[in-house]
CSV table of C-alpha atoms in Angstrom, one decimal:
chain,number,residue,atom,x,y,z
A,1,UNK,CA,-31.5,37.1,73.0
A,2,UNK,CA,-32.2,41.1,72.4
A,3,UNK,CA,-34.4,42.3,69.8
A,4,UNK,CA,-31.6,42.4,67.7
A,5,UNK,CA,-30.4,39.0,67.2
A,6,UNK,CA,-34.2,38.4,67.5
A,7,UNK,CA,-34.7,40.5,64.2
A,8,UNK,CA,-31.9,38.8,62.2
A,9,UNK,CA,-33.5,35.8,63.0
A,10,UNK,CA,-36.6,37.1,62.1
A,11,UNK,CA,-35.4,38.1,59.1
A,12,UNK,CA,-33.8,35.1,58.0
A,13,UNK,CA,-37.2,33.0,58.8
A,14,UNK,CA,-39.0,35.8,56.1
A,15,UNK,CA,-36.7,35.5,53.5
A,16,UNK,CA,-37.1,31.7,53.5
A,17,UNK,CA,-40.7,31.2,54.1
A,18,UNK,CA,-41.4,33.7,51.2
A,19,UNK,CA,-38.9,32.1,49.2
A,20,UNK,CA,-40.6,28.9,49.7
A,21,UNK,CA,-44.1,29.5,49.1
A,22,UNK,CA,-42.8,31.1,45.8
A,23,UNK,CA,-42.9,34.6,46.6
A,24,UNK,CA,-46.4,37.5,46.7
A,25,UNK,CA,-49.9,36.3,45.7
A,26,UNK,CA,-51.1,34.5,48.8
A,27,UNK,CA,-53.0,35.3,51.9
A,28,UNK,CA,-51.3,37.3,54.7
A,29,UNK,CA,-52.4,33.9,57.4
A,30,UNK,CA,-50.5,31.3,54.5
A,31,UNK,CA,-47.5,33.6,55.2
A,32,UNK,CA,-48.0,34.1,58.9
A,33,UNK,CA,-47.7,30.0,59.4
A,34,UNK,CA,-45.3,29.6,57.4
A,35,UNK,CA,-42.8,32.3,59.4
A,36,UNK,CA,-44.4,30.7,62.7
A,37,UNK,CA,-43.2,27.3,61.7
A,38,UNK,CA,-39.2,28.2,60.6
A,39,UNK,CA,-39.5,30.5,64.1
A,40,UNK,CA,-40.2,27.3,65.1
A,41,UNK,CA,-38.0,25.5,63.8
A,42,UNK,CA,-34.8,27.2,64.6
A,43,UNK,CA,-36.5,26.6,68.3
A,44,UNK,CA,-36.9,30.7,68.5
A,45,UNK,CA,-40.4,31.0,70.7
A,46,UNK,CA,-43.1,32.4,68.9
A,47,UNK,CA,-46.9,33.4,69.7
A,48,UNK,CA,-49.6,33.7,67.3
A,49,UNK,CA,-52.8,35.8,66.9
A,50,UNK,CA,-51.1,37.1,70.9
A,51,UNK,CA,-53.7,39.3,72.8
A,52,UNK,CA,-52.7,42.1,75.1
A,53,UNK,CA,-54.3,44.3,77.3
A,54,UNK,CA,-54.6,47.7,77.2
A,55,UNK,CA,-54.6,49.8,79.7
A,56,UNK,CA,-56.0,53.1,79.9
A,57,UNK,CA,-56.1,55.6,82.7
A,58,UNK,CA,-55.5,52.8,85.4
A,59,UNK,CA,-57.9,50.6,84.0
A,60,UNK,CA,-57.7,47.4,81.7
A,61,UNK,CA,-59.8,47.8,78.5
A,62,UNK,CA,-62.2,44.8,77.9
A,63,UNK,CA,-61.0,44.7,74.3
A,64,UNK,CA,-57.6,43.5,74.0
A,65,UNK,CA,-54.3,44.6,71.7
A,66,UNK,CA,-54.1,41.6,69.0
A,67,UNK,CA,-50.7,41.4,67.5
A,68,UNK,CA,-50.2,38.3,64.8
A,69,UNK,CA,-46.7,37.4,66.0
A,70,UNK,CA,-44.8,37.9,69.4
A,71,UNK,CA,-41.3,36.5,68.9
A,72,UNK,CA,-38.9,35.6,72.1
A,73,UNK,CA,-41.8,37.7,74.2
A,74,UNK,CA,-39.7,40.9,72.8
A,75,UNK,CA,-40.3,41.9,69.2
A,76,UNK,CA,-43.7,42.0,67.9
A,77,UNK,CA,-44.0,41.1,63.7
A,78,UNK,CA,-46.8,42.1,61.7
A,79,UNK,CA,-47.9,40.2,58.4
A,80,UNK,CA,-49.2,42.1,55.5
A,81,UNK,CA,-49.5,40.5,51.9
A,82,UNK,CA,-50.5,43.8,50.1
A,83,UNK,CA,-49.5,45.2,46.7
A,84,UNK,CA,-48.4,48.7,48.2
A,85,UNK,CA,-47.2,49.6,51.7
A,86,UNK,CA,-49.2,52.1,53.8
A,87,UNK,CA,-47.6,54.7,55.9
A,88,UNK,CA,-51.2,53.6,58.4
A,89,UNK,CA,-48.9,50.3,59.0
A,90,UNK,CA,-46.3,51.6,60.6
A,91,UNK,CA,-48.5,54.2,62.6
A,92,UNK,CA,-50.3,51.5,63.8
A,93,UNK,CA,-47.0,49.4,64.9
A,94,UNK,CA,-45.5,52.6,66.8
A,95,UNK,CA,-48.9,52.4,68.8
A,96,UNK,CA,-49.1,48.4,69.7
A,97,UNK,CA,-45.2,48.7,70.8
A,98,UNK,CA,-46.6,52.3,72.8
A,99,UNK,CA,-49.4,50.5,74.5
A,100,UNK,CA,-47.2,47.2,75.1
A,101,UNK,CA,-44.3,48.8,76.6
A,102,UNK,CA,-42.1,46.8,74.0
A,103,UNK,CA,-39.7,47.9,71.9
A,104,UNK,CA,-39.0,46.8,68.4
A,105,UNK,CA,-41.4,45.6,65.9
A,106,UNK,CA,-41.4,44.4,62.3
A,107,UNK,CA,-44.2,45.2,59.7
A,108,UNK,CA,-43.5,42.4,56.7
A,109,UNK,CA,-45.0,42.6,53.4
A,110,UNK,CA,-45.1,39.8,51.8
A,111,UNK,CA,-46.8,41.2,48.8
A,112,UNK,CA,-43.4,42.6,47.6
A,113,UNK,CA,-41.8,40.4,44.5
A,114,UNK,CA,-38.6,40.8,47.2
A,115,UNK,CA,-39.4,40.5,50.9
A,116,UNK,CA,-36.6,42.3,51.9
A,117,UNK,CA,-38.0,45.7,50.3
A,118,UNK,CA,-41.2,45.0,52.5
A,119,UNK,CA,-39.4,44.7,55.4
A,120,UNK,CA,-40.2,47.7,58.2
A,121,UNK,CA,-38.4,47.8,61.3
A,122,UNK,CA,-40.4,50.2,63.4
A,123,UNK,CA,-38.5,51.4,67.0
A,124,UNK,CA,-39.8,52.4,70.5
A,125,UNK,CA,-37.3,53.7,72.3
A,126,UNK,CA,-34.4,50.9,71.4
């Protein structure tokens, strides 16, 4: 799978684990299970709380990259459950998929009354 069937996927898990928990008002880590489990579920491979190392200038920093979700080993998804989105998010996406060499990631609000309008699709090079 490419990182974009993996996002549809993605997507689809989001819509129905925030549908499910009955929409904003609970803690970003209630969320993150929940999206881990339908992953899960429709037998996608997910990691969660995934460290990576950094490398800088040949070496490998003692303190590692932690992402909350590495999906199919290829897009990286990022929980929030926030009542507005800050632009520092996505910054901070562009870097992990810079320093990971990966591609596409997702930034999720789930503090939005609709998840889909707190869905950010942030691209490295896709």
């Amino acid at each position: 799978m490419n990182e974009n069937i993996l996002s549809h996927h993605i997507i689809a898990a989001v819509i129905e684990a925030h549908r499910n928990l009955g929409g904003p008002g609970l803690l970003e880590r209630i969320y993150e299970e929940a999206l881990v489990w339908e992953l899960s579920q429709a037998g996608i491979p997910v990691e969660q709380q995934k460290y990576l190392p950094i490398k800088y200038k040949n070496q490998t920093l003692a303190t590692p990259l932690r992402i909350d979700l590495l999906v199919g080993g290829l897009v990286i998804v990022e929980c929030k459950a926030v009542n507005f989105y800050n632009e520092v998010f996505t910054a901070q996406a562009l870097t992990y998929l810079r320093l990971s060499g990966l591609k596409l990631a997702l930034v999720i609000n789930f503090g939005e009354r609709m998840v889909k309008d707190g869905i950010h699709r942030i691209v490295n090079r896709l």
